[in-house]
Tab-separated table of C-alpha atoms in Angstrom:
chain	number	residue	atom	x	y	z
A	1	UNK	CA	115.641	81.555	115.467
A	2	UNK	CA	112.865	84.163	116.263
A	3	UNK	CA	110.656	84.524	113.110
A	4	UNK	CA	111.039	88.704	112.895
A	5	UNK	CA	115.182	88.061	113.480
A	6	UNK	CA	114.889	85.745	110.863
A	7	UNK	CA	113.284	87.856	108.174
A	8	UNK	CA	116.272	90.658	109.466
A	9	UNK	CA	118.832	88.905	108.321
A	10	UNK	CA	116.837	87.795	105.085
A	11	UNK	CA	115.760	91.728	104.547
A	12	UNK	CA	119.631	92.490	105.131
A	13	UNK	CA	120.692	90.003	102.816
A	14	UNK	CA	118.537	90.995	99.941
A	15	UNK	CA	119.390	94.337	100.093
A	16	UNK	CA	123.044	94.664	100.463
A	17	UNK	CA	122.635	92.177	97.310
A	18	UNK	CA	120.713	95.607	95.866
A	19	UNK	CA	123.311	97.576	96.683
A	20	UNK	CA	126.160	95.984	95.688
A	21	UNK	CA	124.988	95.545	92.346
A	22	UNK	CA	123.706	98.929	91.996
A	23	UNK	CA	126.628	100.674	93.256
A	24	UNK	CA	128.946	98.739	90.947
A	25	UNK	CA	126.913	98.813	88.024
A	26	UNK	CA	128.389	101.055	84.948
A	27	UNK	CA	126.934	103.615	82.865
A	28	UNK	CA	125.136	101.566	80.286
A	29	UNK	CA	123.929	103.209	76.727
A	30	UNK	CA	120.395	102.673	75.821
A	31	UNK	CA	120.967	99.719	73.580
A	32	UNK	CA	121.756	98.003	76.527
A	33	UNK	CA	118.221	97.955	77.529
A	34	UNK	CA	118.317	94.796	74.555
A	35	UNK	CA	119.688	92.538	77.622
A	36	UNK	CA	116.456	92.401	78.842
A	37	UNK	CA	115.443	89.815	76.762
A	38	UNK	CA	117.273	86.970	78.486
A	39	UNK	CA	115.554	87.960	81.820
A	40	UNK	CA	111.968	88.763	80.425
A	41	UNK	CA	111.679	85.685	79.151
A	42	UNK	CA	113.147	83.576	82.157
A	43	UNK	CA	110.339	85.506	84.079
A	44	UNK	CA	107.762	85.148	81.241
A	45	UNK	CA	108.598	81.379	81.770
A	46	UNK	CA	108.243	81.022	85.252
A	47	UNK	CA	104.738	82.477	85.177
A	48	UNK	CA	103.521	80.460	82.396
A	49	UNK	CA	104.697	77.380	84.190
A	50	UNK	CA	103.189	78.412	87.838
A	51	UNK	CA	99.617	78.960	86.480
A	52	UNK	CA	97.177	76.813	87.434
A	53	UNK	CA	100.038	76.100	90.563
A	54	UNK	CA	99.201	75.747	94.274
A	55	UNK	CA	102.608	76.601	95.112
A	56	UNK	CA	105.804	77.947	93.415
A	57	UNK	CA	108.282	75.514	93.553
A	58	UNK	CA	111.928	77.181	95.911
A	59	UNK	CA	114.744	75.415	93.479
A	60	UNK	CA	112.595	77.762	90.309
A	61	UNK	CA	112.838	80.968	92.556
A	62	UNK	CA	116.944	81.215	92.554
A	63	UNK	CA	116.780	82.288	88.716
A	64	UNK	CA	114.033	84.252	89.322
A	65	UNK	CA	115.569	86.153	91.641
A	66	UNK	CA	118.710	86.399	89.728
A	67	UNK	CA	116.758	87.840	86.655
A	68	UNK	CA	115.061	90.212	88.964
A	69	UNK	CA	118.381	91.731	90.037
A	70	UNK	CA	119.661	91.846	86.685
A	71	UNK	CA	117.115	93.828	85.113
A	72	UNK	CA	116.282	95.792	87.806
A	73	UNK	CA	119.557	97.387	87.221
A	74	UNK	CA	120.342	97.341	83.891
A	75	UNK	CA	117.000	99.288	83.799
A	76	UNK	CA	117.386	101.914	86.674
A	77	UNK	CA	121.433	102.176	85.442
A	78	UNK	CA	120.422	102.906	82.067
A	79	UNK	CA	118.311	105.819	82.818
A	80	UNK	CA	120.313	107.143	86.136
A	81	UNK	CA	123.064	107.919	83.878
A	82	UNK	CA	121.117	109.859	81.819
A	83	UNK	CA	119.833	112.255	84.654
A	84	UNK	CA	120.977	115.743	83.863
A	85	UNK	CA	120.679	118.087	86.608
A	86	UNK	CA	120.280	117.220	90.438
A	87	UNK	CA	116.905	118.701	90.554
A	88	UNK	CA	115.400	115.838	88.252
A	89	UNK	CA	116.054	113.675	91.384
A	90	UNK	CA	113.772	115.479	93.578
A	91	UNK	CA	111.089	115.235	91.108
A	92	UNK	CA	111.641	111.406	90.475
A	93	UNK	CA	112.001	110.841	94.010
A	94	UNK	CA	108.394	112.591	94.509
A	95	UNK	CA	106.749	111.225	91.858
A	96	UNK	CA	107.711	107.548	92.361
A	97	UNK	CA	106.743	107.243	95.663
A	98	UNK	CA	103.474	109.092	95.502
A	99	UNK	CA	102.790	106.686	92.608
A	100	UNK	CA	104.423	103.434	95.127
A	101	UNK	CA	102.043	104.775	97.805
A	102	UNK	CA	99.340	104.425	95.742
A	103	UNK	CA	100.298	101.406	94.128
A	104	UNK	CA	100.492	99.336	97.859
A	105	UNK	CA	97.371	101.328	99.987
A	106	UNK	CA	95.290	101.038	97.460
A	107	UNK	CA	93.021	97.769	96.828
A	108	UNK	CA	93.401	98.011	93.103
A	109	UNK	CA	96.704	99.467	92.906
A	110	UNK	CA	99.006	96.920	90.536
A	111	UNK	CA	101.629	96.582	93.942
A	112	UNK	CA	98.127	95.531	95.918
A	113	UNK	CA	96.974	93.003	93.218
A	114	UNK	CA	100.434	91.163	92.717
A	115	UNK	CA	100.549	90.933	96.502
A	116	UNK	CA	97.296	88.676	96.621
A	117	UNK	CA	98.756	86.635	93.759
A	118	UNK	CA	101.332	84.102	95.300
A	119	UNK	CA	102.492	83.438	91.534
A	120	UNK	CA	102.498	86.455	90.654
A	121	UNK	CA	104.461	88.002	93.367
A	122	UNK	CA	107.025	85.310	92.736
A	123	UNK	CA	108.043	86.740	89.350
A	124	UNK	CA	107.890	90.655	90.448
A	125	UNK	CA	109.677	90.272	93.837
A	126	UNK	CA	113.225	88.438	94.838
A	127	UNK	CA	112.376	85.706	97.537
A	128	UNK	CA	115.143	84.801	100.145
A	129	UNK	CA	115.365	82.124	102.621
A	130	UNK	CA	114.214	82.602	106.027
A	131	UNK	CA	115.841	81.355	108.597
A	132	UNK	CA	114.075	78.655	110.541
A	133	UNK	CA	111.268	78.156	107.987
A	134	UNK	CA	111.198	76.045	104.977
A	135	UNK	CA	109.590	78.220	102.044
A	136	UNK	CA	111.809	81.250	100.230
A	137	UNK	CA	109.455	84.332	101.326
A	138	UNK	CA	109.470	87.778	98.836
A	139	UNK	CA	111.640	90.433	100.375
A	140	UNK	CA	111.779	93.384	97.311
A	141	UNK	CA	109.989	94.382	94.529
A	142	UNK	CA	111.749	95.090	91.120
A	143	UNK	CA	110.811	98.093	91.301
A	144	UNK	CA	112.657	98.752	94.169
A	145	UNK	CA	115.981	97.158	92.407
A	146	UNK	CA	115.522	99.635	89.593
A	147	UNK	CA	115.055	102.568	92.082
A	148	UNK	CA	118.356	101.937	94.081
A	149	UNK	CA	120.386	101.573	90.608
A	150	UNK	CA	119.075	104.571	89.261
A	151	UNK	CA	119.980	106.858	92.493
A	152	UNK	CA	122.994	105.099	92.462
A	153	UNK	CA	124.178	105.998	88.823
A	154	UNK	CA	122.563	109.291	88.924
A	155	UNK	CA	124.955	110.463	91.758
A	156	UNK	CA	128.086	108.706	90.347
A	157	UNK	CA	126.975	110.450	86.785
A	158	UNK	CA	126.324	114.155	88.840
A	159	UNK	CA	129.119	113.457	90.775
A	160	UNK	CA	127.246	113.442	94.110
A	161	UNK	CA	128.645	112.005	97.127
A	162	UNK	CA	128.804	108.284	96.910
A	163	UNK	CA	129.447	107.264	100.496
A	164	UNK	CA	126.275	109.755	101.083
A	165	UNK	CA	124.133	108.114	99.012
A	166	UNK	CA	125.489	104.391	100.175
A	167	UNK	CA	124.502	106.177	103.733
A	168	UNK	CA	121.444	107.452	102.834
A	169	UNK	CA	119.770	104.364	100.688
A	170	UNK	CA	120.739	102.179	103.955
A	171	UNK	CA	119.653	104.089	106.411
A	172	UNK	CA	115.980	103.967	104.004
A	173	UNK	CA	116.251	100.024	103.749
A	174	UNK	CA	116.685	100.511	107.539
A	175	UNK	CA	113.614	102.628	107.889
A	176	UNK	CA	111.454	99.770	105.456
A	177	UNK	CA	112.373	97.055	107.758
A	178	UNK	CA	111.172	98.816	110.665
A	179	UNK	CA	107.742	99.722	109.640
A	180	UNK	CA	107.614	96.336	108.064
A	181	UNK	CA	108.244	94.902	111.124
A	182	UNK	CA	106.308	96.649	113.635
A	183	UNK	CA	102.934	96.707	110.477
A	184	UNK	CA	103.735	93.342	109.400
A	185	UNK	CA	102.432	94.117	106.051
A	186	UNK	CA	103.350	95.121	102.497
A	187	UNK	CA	105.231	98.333	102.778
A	188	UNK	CA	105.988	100.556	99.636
A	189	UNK	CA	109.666	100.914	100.062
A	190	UNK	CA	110.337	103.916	97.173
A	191	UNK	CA	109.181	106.911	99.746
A	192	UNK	CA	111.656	106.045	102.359
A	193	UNK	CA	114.611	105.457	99.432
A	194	UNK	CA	113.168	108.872	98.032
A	195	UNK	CA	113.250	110.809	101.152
A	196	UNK	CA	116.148	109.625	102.591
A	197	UNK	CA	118.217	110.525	99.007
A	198	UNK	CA	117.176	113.906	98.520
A	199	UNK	CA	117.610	114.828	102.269
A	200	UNK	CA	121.108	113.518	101.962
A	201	UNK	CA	121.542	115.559	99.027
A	202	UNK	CA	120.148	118.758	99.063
A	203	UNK	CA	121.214	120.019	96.060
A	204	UNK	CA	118.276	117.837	94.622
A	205	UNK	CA	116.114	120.575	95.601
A	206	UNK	CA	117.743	123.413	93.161
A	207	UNK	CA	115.256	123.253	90.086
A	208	UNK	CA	116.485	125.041	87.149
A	209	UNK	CA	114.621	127.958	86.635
A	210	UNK	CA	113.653	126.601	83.230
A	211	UNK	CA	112.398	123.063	84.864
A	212	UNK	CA	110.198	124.748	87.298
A	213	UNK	CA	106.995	125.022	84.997
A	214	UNK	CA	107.256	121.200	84.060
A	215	UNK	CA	108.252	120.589	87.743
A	216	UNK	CA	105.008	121.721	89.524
A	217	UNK	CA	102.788	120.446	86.672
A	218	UNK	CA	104.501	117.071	87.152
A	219	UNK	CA	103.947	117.336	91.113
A	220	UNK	CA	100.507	118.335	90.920
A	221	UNK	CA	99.547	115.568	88.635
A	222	UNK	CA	101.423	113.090	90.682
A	223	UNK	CA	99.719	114.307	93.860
A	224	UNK	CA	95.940	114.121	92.107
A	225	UNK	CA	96.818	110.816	90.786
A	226	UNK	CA	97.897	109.402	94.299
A	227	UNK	CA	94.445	111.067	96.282
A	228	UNK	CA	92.130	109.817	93.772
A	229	UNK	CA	93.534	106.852	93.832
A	230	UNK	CA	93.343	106.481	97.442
A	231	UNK	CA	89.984	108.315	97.622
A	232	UNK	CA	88.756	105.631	95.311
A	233	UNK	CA	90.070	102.741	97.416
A	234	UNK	CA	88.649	103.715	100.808
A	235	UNK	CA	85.902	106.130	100.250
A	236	UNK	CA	84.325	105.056	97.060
């Protein structure tokens, strides 16, 4: 099988994983957020054991993976059902991938830095099979996971559209694979899941008139935090 076909069908099995699981995930209550122990530590465990490794070993990546899933959306559940007006989403959506952006383009983002670390990568990012190669490659980031679950919960709990947002988080997933393949490099993933939300739901962009203060304070931080961060990585 062609190498990018392969990595398709990898890409579009790891995320309709995502989606399942974050469109069928409840509301959880905050002391739910206590079930990340089992998964923390199954991930604090795999580290430990791959220092000092050449390689991570495939058969240790299928709980890792698992754990990955799990508390990528008990985390992004818990606080999507706790979103109280649509207009919060447009501000998360903003915010996140100005701070994802920053994260991947720049050198010493944390995204960049787990990249170069085989190891490390293993335990922040679900590895899948590709077809006609031997090692599990990483497909998504955890951050990611938690991203989809909270959109999806936050619609279900605003009573947005679900089929819209199903729609919408595919068609970004869509857009990621794209640019991943044609740049065949690390692509931050939470812009095109951002964009492609709000735009399918426009009444994201209705700020209270109460928010608004908080709202362009939190923008304009968000925005200086992503060009210094990139004016650091490429011009300092």
């Amino acid at each position: 099988m062609d190498p990018l076909l392969g990595f398709a069908v990898s890409f579009a099995c790891v995320v309709a994983s995502v989606l399942g699981e974050s469109a069928s995930a409840p509301k959880f209550p905050p002391r739910a957020l206590g079930g990340l122990a089992v998964p923390v530590a199954v991930l604090a465990a795999a580290r430990a054991g791959w220092l000092g490794l050449a390689g991570v070993p495939d058969f240790a990546l299928v709980p890792v993976a698992v754990s990955l899933l799990v508390a990528g959306t008990l985390v992004g559940a818990t606080i999507g059902g706790r979103v109280q007006h649509a207009g919060h989403l447009s501000l998360v959506a903003y915010i996140t991938s100005v701070a994802d952006l920053a994260s991947v383009l720049a050198p010493q983002g944390v995204t960049a830095q787990i990249v170069a670390s085989r190891p490390t990568l293993a335990v922040f990012a679900i590895s899948w099979a590709i077809p006609g190669h031997d090692a599990l490659e990483p497909i998504l980031g955890v951050g990611d996971v938690t991203m989809t679950a909270l959109y999806f919960l936050a619609a279900r709990n605003l009573g947005l559209p679900l089929r819209r947002t199903w729609f919408a988080l595919l068609i970004g997933y869509v857009a990621v694979l794209l640019v991943l393949v044609v740049g065949q490099r690390a692509v931050p993933a939470l812009p095109f899941l951002g964009v492609a939300f709000v735009l399918a739901h426009p009444v994201t962009f209705r700020i209270r008139a109460e928010d608004r203060r908080a709202a362009v304070l939190g923008v304009v931080l968000a925005s200086a935090a992503g060009a210094w961060a990139v004016f650091r990585a490429f011009f300092a």
